[in-house]
XYZ file of C-alpha atoms in Angstrom:
677
model
C 103.052 82.335 103.638
C 100.889 83.078 100.662
C 97.263 84.037 100.883
C 94.496 83.821 98.377
C 92.762 87.083 97.593
C 89.024 87.199 97.762
C 86.514 89.764 98.885
C 85.168 87.261 101.426
C 88.424 87.240 103.407
C 88.941 90.927 102.795
C 90.477 92.959 105.645
C 89.301 96.602 105.714
C 92.087 99.186 105.543
C 92.231 102.529 107.365
C 89.964 105.060 105.710
C 87.731 102.348 104.241
C 84.263 101.376 105.439
C 82.998 98.509 103.249
C 80.166 97.443 105.525
C 78.631 100.868 106.196
C 74.844 100.898 106.032
C 74.535 104.670 105.862
C 72.171 106.432 103.491
C 75.244 107.405 101.472
C 76.495 103.805 101.058
C 73.004 102.573 100.140
C 72.860 105.308 97.516
C 76.226 104.156 96.151
C 74.990 100.525 96.013
C 71.905 101.644 94.093
C 74.205 103.493 91.680
C 76.219 100.284 91.085
C 73.070 98.279 90.367
C 71.712 100.966 88.011
C 75.015 100.897 86.104
C 74.561 97.137 85.549
C 70.994 97.602 84.277
C 72.112 100.366 81.887
C 74.793 98.056 80.423
C 72.207 95.293 79.900
C 69.872 97.644 78.022
C 72.767 99.003 75.924
C 73.746 95.432 74.995
C 70.167 94.726 73.918
C 70.115 97.940 71.915
C 73.405 97.049 70.189
C 72.039 93.588 69.289
C 68.769 95.003 67.943
C 70.610 97.578 65.825
C 72.851 94.868 64.357
C 69.820 92.710 63.539
C 68.076 95.677 61.932
C 71.106 96.237 59.727
C 71.456 92.566 58.771
C 67.802 91.726 58.100
C 65.945 92.335 54.840
C 62.634 90.876 56.114
C 60.138 93.688 56.766
C 58.260 91.759 59.441
C 61.488 91.151 61.359
C 62.390 94.831 60.970
C 59.036 95.885 62.450
C 59.548 93.619 65.472
C 63.109 94.891 65.963
C 61.981 98.529 65.771
C 59.346 97.806 68.422
C 61.980 96.143 70.614
C 64.294 99.150 70.095
C 61.594 101.573 71.229
C 61.133 99.499 74.436
C 64.883 99.436 75.084
C 65.231 103.187 74.492
C 62.346 103.971 76.847
C 63.891 101.650 79.489
C 67.184 103.490 79.110
C 65.394 106.810 79.604
C 63.770 105.504 82.800
C 67.117 104.222 84.110
C 68.766 107.550 83.272
C 65.947 109.258 85.169
C 66.666 107.068 88.203
C 70.373 107.898 87.966
C 69.473 111.591 87.834
C 67.374 111.028 90.960
C 70.449 109.585 92.714
C 72.531 112.604 91.708
C 69.734 114.772 93.128
C 69.631 113.065 96.551
C 71.484 115.831 98.358
C 69.684 115.286 101.662
C 71.793 112.140 102.288
C 74.999 114.182 102.228
C 73.923 117.053 104.549
C 74.941 117.349 108.184
C 72.466 115.417 110.340
C 71.798 118.393 112.638
C 71.262 120.643 109.637
C 67.984 122.521 109.697
C 68.814 126.185 109.311
C 71.072 126.025 106.258
C 70.388 125.835 102.546
C 71.396 122.336 101.286
C 74.630 121.961 99.286
C 75.367 119.586 96.393
C 77.910 116.761 96.772
C 79.317 114.614 93.944
C 78.671 110.862 94.074
C 81.660 108.521 93.783
C 82.322 106.888 90.424
C 81.777 103.122 90.474
C 84.237 100.601 89.066
C 84.488 96.872 88.356
C 86.879 94.655 90.290
C 90.298 94.151 88.710
C 92.346 90.966 89.090
C 96.036 91.802 88.838
C 97.313 88.432 90.076
C 97.633 86.116 87.061
C 98.880 88.690 84.558
C 101.325 90.325 87.001
C 102.762 86.930 88.014
C 103.199 85.971 84.354
C 104.855 89.321 83.638
C 107.249 88.938 86.602
C 108.330 85.526 85.291
C 108.612 86.544 81.659
C 110.023 90.071 82.002
C 111.905 90.029 85.321
C 112.913 86.318 85.248
C 111.667 85.847 88.803
C 109.019 83.504 90.203
C 105.685 85.376 90.250
C 104.522 83.248 93.217
C 107.111 85.021 95.394
C 105.116 88.227 94.887
C 101.618 86.931 95.711
C 101.425 88.912 98.967
C 102.452 92.178 97.286
C 99.896 91.688 94.503
C 97.201 90.873 97.094
C 98.108 94.048 99.044
C 97.716 96.128 95.881
C 94.332 94.506 95.130
C 93.175 95.036 98.733
C 94.110 98.703 98.446
C 92.147 99.096 95.197
C 89.153 97.278 96.673
C 89.228 99.536 99.753
C 89.158 102.614 97.484
C 85.657 101.617 96.344
C 84.228 102.390 99.814
C 86.312 105.223 101.334
C 85.154 106.710 104.638
C 83.903 110.293 104.437
C 86.822 111.970 106.233
C 90.537 112.725 105.838
C 91.408 109.026 106.287
C 89.232 108.218 103.256
C 90.979 110.884 101.191
C 94.386 109.564 102.286
C 93.371 106.047 101.258
C 92.569 107.248 97.710
C 95.766 109.334 97.643
C 97.786 106.291 98.684
C 96.423 104.175 95.805
C 96.842 107.120 93.407
C 100.513 107.442 94.450
C 101.091 103.704 93.896
C 99.760 103.838 90.324
C 102.837 105.471 88.672
C 105.039 102.835 90.373
C 102.783 99.994 89.202
C 102.721 101.549 85.734
C 106.529 101.659 85.562
C 106.832 98.036 86.712
C 104.128 96.350 84.638
C 102.796 98.548 81.834
C 105.128 98.416 78.860
C 104.702 101.036 76.122
C 105.218 98.367 73.457
C 102.670 95.765 74.595
C 99.305 95.463 76.302
C 99.017 93.883 79.753
C 95.567 92.449 79.097
C 94.196 94.090 82.266
C 90.993 96.062 81.672
C 89.963 98.938 83.939
C 86.236 99.701 83.806
C 84.679 102.817 85.342
C 81.093 104.019 85.046
C 80.200 107.576 84.069
C 78.629 109.204 87.130
C 76.006 111.084 85.079
C 75.066 108.611 82.329
C 75.990 105.272 83.949
C 77.763 104.235 80.745
C 80.887 102.095 81.279
C 84.251 103.137 79.869
C 87.053 100.602 79.690
C 90.784 101.066 79.104
C 93.864 98.888 79.140
C 96.254 101.582 80.342
C 96.217 103.376 83.688
C 95.080 106.850 82.517
C 91.388 106.160 83.173
C 92.217 104.577 86.548
C 94.276 107.611 87.660
C 91.694 110.119 86.400
C 88.812 108.274 88.099
C 90.626 108.106 91.450
C 91.261 111.875 91.231
C 87.575 112.450 90.422
C 86.608 110.392 93.479
C 89.012 112.377 95.686
C 87.243 115.571 94.589
C 83.846 113.894 95.144
C 84.892 112.810 98.642
C 86.032 116.357 99.511
C 82.634 117.663 98.325
C 80.929 115.106 100.601
C 83.122 116.143 103.559
C 82.131 119.766 102.870
C 78.398 119.055 102.748
C 78.463 117.055 105.979
C 80.246 119.855 107.924
C 78.281 121.538 110.716
C 77.570 124.975 109.239
C 76.230 126.312 112.558
C 79.830 126.655 113.804
C 82.815 128.658 112.542
C 85.018 125.524 112.528
C 82.424 123.609 110.495
C 82.109 126.437 107.971
C 85.893 126.703 107.643
C 86.061 122.934 106.984
C 83.324 123.265 104.335
C 85.035 126.237 102.637
C 88.417 124.503 102.570
C 86.952 121.171 101.379
C 85.014 122.790 98.508
C 88.122 124.758 97.476
C 90.262 121.592 97.529
C 87.549 119.734 95.555
C 87.745 122.511 92.920
C 91.572 122.344 92.916
C 91.515 118.547 92.521
C 89.054 118.757 89.600
C 91.223 121.427 87.998
C 94.309 119.198 88.384
C 92.302 116.380 86.734
C 91.236 118.675 83.875
C 94.795 119.873 83.193
C 96.516 116.490 83.562
C 94.138 114.039 81.873
C 92.933 115.884 78.799
C 91.682 112.917 76.747
C 89.750 110.839 79.268
C 86.958 109.201 77.256
C 84.383 109.478 80.054
C 81.745 112.185 79.707
C 81.806 113.179 83.408
C 85.523 113.990 83.078
C 85.320 115.958 79.818
C 86.817 119.492 79.978
C 83.392 121.175 79.668
C 81.852 119.101 82.469
C 84.877 119.541 84.744
C 84.860 123.332 84.200
C 81.218 123.421 85.292
C 81.896 121.229 88.361
C 84.834 123.457 89.382
C 82.565 126.516 89.177
C 79.904 124.751 91.240
C 82.397 123.820 93.995
C 83.686 127.420 94.129
C 80.123 128.807 94.232
C 79.367 126.590 97.238
C 82.610 127.696 98.913
C 81.566 131.340 98.338
C 78.144 130.599 99.848
C 79.820 129.141 102.960
C 82.064 132.249 103.169
C 78.898 134.374 103.201
C 77.431 132.167 105.967
C 80.652 132.491 107.982
C 80.453 136.320 107.887
C 76.756 136.214 108.818
C 77.136 133.551 111.554
C 77.874 135.883 114.528
C 74.909 138.049 113.446
C 74.812 141.077 111.139
C 75.174 144.389 112.967
C 72.239 146.643 112.231
C 74.287 149.581 111.015
C 74.770 151.226 107.639
C 78.250 149.949 106.713
C 77.645 146.351 107.948
C 74.416 146.041 105.975
C 76.033 147.447 102.829
C 78.988 145.048 103.192
C 76.603 142.070 103.500
C 74.759 143.307 100.384
C 77.998 143.069 98.414
C 78.809 139.608 99.806
C 75.320 138.319 98.899
C 75.627 139.878 95.449
C 78.913 137.990 94.899
C 77.268 134.635 95.799
C 74.373 135.416 93.433
C 76.737 136.362 90.605
C 78.808 133.158 90.845
C 75.663 130.969 90.965
C 74.452 132.786 87.836
C 77.702 131.793 86.097
C 77.300 128.156 87.230
C 73.720 128.086 85.937
C 74.811 129.534 82.588
C 77.441 126.811 82.163
C 74.879 124.124 83.133
C 72.416 125.088 80.410
C 74.973 124.905 77.578
C 74.968 121.927 75.191
C 76.187 119.207 75.697
C 76.238 119.646 79.492
C 72.533 120.367 79.836
C 71.653 116.911 78.440
C 73.325 115.152 81.351
C 73.296 117.490 84.348
C 70.474 116.624 86.783
C 67.601 119.120 86.473
C 67.817 119.386 90.261
C 71.308 120.902 90.031
C 70.442 123.571 87.473
C 67.205 124.396 89.360
C 69.103 124.674 92.645
C 71.653 127.079 91.144
C 68.813 129.209 89.738
C 67.022 129.261 93.103
C 70.235 130.319 94.867
C 71.093 133.022 92.302
C 67.637 134.579 92.847
C 67.688 134.084 96.623
C 71.065 135.750 97.202
C 70.333 138.544 94.716
C 67.148 139.296 96.674
C 69.104 139.256 99.932
C 71.523 141.819 98.471
C 68.572 144.107 97.609
C 67.114 143.568 101.096
C 70.357 144.598 102.846
C 70.692 147.776 100.719
C 67.035 148.634 101.429
C 67.518 148.124 105.185
C 70.607 150.341 105.193
C 68.854 153.162 103.280
C 65.467 152.980 105.046
C 66.479 152.267 108.647
C 69.595 154.406 108.892
C 68.770 157.954 107.823
C 71.773 160.262 108.020
C 71.830 161.757 111.535
C 74.033 164.480 113.027
C 76.285 161.914 114.706
C 76.796 159.763 111.542
C 80.029 159.825 109.594
C 78.876 161.392 106.326
C 82.165 160.775 104.474
C 82.211 157.114 105.482
C 78.624 156.533 104.283
C 79.369 158.330 101.002
C 82.445 156.138 100.434
C 80.469 152.953 101.263
C 77.600 153.847 98.939
C 79.938 154.703 96.057
C 81.436 151.187 96.430
C 78.017 149.525 96.522
C 76.857 151.239 93.333
C 79.403 150.789 90.539
C 77.702 153.583 88.634
C 74.975 156.173 89.186
C 72.798 158.015 86.621
C 74.126 161.248 85.141
C 74.080 164.126 87.601
C 73.507 161.972 90.714
C 76.082 161.584 93.459
C 76.086 159.267 96.499
C 75.839 162.313 98.756
C 72.610 163.468 97.003
C 70.958 160.153 97.829
C 72.267 160.059 101.403
C 71.225 163.630 102.302
C 67.887 163.742 100.501
C 65.526 161.831 102.800
C 62.805 161.363 100.165
C 65.254 160.153 97.532
C 66.828 157.752 100.014
C 63.395 156.335 100.939
C 62.316 155.947 97.306
C 65.457 154.027 96.392
C 65.224 151.883 99.539
C 61.620 150.936 98.731
C 62.557 150.105 95.135
C 65.221 147.704 96.460
C 62.618 146.060 98.711
C 60.251 145.599 95.770
C 63.097 144.018 93.794
C 63.878 141.737 96.775
C 60.222 140.593 96.987
C 60.083 139.832 93.254
C 63.349 137.862 93.453
C 62.168 135.805 96.448
C 58.902 135.052 94.639
C 60.876 133.913 91.586
C 63.058 131.649 93.779
C 59.910 130.070 95.279
C 58.352 129.657 91.823
C 61.444 127.843 90.465
C 61.586 125.724 93.647
C 58.028 124.548 92.941
C 58.924 123.353 89.421
C 61.401 120.624 90.433
C 59.966 117.568 92.205
C 63.410 116.662 93.617
C 63.585 120.071 95.324
C 60.156 119.600 96.865
C 61.638 117.017 99.228
C 63.872 119.687 100.786
C 61.523 121.281 103.298
C 64.371 123.134 105.036
C 65.112 124.954 101.778
C 61.449 125.887 101.307
C 61.271 127.201 104.904
C 64.312 129.423 104.321
C 62.947 130.757 101.012
C 59.535 131.508 102.580
C 61.057 133.176 105.659
C 63.277 135.402 103.468
C 60.266 136.348 101.336
C 58.214 137.175 104.446
C 61.036 139.317 105.866
C 61.087 141.416 102.691
C 57.259 141.721 102.758
C 57.437 142.919 106.367
C 60.077 145.515 105.471
C 57.875 146.687 102.585
C 54.764 147.061 104.770
C 56.735 149.169 107.264
C 57.352 151.638 104.430
C 53.940 151.630 102.716
C 53.550 154.342 100.152
C 52.840 153.068 96.713
C 53.068 156.096 94.449
C 56.853 156.181 94.361
C 58.494 155.098 91.106
C 62.232 155.068 90.812
C 64.016 155.987 87.626
C 67.090 153.835 88.238
C 68.059 150.823 90.284
C 71.282 148.835 90.185
C 72.153 145.536 91.797
C 74.798 146.103 94.513
C 78.276 145.459 93.144
C 79.763 142.041 93.849
C 83.024 143.329 95.364
C 84.089 141.055 98.172
C 86.998 140.810 100.589
C 86.524 137.028 100.741
C 86.865 135.323 97.370
C 86.589 131.532 97.081
C 89.613 130.193 95.204
C 90.867 126.786 94.154
C 93.193 125.161 96.665
C 95.929 122.899 95.381
C 95.270 119.541 97.023
C 98.181 118.628 99.261
C 97.188 114.974 99.410
C 97.081 113.819 95.776
C 100.613 112.548 96.248
C 101.614 110.811 99.459
C 104.891 109.029 100.103
C 104.425 105.303 99.550
C 106.781 102.334 99.503
C 106.776 100.499 96.183
C 105.025 97.136 96.703
C 107.410 95.599 94.162
C 110.721 97.128 95.228
C 112.284 93.635 95.547
C 112.305 93.578 91.720
C 115.130 96.134 91.897
C 115.677 99.878 91.340
C 113.083 101.308 88.950
C 115.753 103.162 86.967
C 116.736 99.795 85.481
C 114.073 97.224 86.394
C 111.008 98.685 84.727
C 108.534 97.466 82.115
C 109.983 99.655 79.361
C 113.564 98.374 79.745
C 114.519 95.062 78.172
C 117.405 92.921 79.288
C 118.739 89.386 78.933
C 117.835 86.613 81.356
C 120.320 86.447 84.271
C 123.589 84.683 83.342
C 125.825 82.994 85.878
C 129.514 83.973 85.721
C 132.214 82.249 87.801
C 134.697 84.775 89.216
C 138.200 83.485 90.046
C 140.591 86.236 91.110
C 144.039 86.245 89.535
C 146.566 87.983 91.797
C 143.531 89.549 93.602
C 142.390 91.141 90.318
C 138.885 90.310 89.031
C 139.550 91.897 85.625
C 136.951 94.707 85.827
C 135.842 97.659 87.931
C 132.369 98.655 89.183
C 130.508 101.919 88.864
C 127.100 103.465 89.314
C 124.383 103.772 91.919
C 122.200 100.707 92.406
C 122.443 98.230 90.732
C 126.186 98.390 90.038
C 127.605 98.101 86.523
C 130.667 96.342 85.184
C 133.115 98.748 83.467
C 136.701 98.676 82.170
C 136.392 94.929 81.585
C 139.663 93.227 80.598
C 138.672 91.241 77.468
C 141.333 88.623 78.304
C 140.166 87.996 81.883
C 138.536 84.649 82.850
C 135.284 86.521 83.653
C 135.110 87.872 80.069
C 135.822 84.388 78.761
C 132.941 83.114 80.896
C 130.557 85.582 79.213
C 130.786 88.800 81.264
C 130.201 91.897 79.121
C 131.033 95.596 79.474
C 128.036 97.423 80.988
C 126.457 94.327 82.612
C 124.474 94.866 85.819
C 125.327 92.572 88.744
C 122.119 91.219 90.327
C 123.467 88.588 92.756
C 126.807 87.720 94.332
C 126.776 84.177 95.695
C 123.409 83.862 97.388
C 123.078 87.603 98.078
C 120.619 89.650 96.008
C 122.481 92.860 95.267
C 120.107 94.781 93.001
C 119.816 97.420 95.745
C 123.508 97.367 96.822
C 125.980 100.119 95.931
C 129.595 99.775 94.755
C 131.060 99.653 98.281
C 128.784 96.833 99.459
C 129.299 94.752 96.300
C 133.075 95.250 96.515
C 132.932 94.020 100.102
C 131.148 90.825 98.927
C 133.773 90.266 96.182
C 136.809 91.197 98.280
C 137.172 87.933 100.169
C 136.707 85.551 97.231
C 138.944 82.545 97.701
C 140.715 80.545 94.996
C 137.601 78.469 94.270
C 135.894 81.690 93.209
C 132.228 82.730 93.485
C 129.201 82.735 91.183
C 127.650 86.071 90.273
C 124.547 86.673 88.172
C 124.448 89.487 85.654
C 121.980 90.905 83.120
C 122.720 92.904 79.968
C 120.368 95.665 78.916
C 119.094 95.157 75.379
C 119.151 98.515 73.647
C 117.025 97.572 70.670
C 114.620 99.994 69.023
C 111.156 99.612 70.481
C 108.576 98.026 68.165
C 105.913 100.148 66.487
C 103.235 101.522 68.807
C 100.440 99.073 69.385
C 96.806 99.639 68.591
C 94.662 99.166 71.611
C 90.944 99.380 72.126
C 89.010 101.521 74.539
C 85.512 100.245 75.167
C 82.749 102.724 75.758
C 79.397 101.149 76.489
C 80.660 97.796 75.195
C 81.572 99.327 71.835
C 85.233 99.539 70.847
C 86.939 102.717 69.696
C 90.537 102.498 68.596
C 93.291 104.867 69.526
C 96.934 104.704 68.791
C 99.236 105.019 71.726
C 102.567 106.582 70.947
C 104.924 106.446 73.880
C 108.302 108.114 73.728
C 109.886 105.373 75.763
C 113.437 105.468 74.493
C 115.938 108.180 73.851
C 117.330 107.337 70.405
C 120.314 109.674 70.705
C 121.510 107.837 73.768
C 122.676 104.395 72.666
C 125.396 103.728 75.231
C 124.086 101.636 78.134
C 126.827 102.924 80.441
C 125.630 106.487 80.383
C 121.995 105.676 79.752
C 119.691 107.719 81.902
C 116.170 106.363 82.044
C 113.651 109.138 82.029
C 109.905 108.770 82.264
C 108.226 110.477 79.348
C 104.579 111.187 79.011
C 102.636 109.321 76.399
C 100.696 111.081 73.705
C 97.300 109.530 73.263
C 95.018 110.461 70.426
C 91.478 109.244 70.592
C 89.600 108.470 67.434
C 86.536 106.713 66.177
C 87.462 104.194 63.520
C 85.521 104.672 60.329
C 85.763 103.878 56.645
C 87.365 107.195 55.726
C 90.197 107.392 58.212
C 91.800 105.014 60.643
C 91.871 107.446 63.554
C 90.131 110.780 63.689
C 90.141 112.923 66.784
C 87.045 112.390 68.895
C 85.734 115.459 70.602
C 82.638 115.729 72.729
C 79.424 116.532 70.876
C 78.766 120.213 70.486
C 75.762 120.058 68.174
C 72.536 121.184 69.795
C 70.464 118.137 70.675
C 68.115 120.324 72.700
C 65.019 118.789 71.215
C 66.098 115.189 71.725
C 66.989 112.972 74.614
C 70.504 111.587 74.309
C 69.100 108.080 73.837
C 66.860 108.903 70.865
C 69.672 108.749 68.398
C 73.343 107.827 68.562
C 75.587 110.746 69.400
C 79.368 110.695 69.864
C 79.043 110.161 73.631
C 77.385 106.789 73.019
C 78.664 105.460 69.671
C 76.025 103.419 67.903
C 76.864 99.787 67.453
C 75.756 99.993 63.850
C 79.261 101.307 63.026
C 80.834 98.042 64.114
C 80.627 94.483 62.897
C 82.614 92.986 65.737
C 80.891 92.771 69.093
C 83.273 92.648 72.005
C 82.821 89.807 74.432
C 84.145 91.883 77.306
C 80.882 92.227 79.191
């Protein structure tokens, strides 16, 4: 039986939790509502700008300018709220978490509902010559799966759910998305940093957004892990590394996604941030059993801490570059700065402890200490050797105390930066850790009071590490799925890019047990070596036709042997078969299609290499899927399509809403206002 699809009768799938009332789901609901408010304000701004352009009355212009200033300030407030959401890390931490520094998780991108039913049913009737109503259940299953992907559970089942939908998309694309025409289905996704909607008629944005959400979900799994256990830390490390690998796959595969959060610069920064957090968890895993109070262990920990500090420095540097700095939450860049200072100070503390508390005794391995110290310091001043420092008690003490002073200064800097960001002030656990680390360095300093020492040189311990966080290739982006629409026939023939005639009925009457043709091919089978004088040819059968039914049996999926078996016992009355002929015409010119960003259309031309022109013979035709080349461009008076790249000009003095920039095209460039929203 058929069923109507509605969210009211919606059945949750595995890995989906639509009714969760967790802090995380409430946060996601707030994000969805903020996105709606941002659209409303952008619509008002577009209308005001159009009126400003059209009006010559000064009084009207003054009123419009006043209205515009209200709208722009509202947008700034909404953007501030969205930044607050992106800063709400406490929701994503493990509930038992008290002794660990909080980690940053990515929020899921929000999307609008998509109704596949009417357009897919029409396409099935028109293109595949079948009744679309026969496929209502399959279409409803696909829509249920997409709906479930909006609320995935925060575990492997949730990731698998997204991977399942992601793996269905190429199949759906092959069945319903023709390179020569638009389907009329719009996919809308909201930018996770700006809240601005982006809308596309092809599946690139849909695929890219699902990949982004898989990475976001892995980051949420990582942050919820219990970092007081080895197993929890290993889960966090692996999840952050897979999140980085997924984002890298997104960056390499979907290079022209017109959404700011998936631009190459933003993705590069997010990959770095995921790897930095993986490196931090690696450090915690080494420290979890306790750090042995001996020279080599302390020096090793100094190098590990130095590595974490170095990678957070790199993340912070990429966050403060234009255009990223305009849209990254201040909380994120502050947190990376705090961590870079905190771990650098820890590295100095460990070196100081090793030098001050472990003077070289008769039983110590002098060679081993010398080797360790030469690894910790990449370079030493002219004329100094590691052995000089180790053997000279005064020199060793002076350098140790200098490291402690550097540790204290770094911890004070971390606390100062912490105090500047009001979002960070909510994280009391972080403040406790920063204060405790500062106090520990102060205590170490007071044990070695003697202020007159000044050191000529001091280097940060080298960041050599045996445990380097690296991107993991996600195993789950592709899972094996059964095509919802396999009843339409093998994809090699029955796809949106192939064109064929409507099924024709041919009456087969064997003459002396000879049908007048032979069959070849995989599924579906093809008519070859057709005798032009046979009754079948007279009835309209053509060389190269595909047989789709024999009698009442659908044989699109049957091979030569099975079809021959159906034809073998035909009696004198004969049997009806249905055949289709592939139409090998040249595809029409590429269509122009619009991508809507913030309710404002941009045009791009979509050139799909759908057909192989050298290969005209349907018998030997091999259908191969070719990637489409998509060039994005803003339409203007000078050129019909120019390449659109992300803004690189320095808007440091302005908020992104103060003036139109390429991320949010100003509606003043367009006369037509889309009625999409």
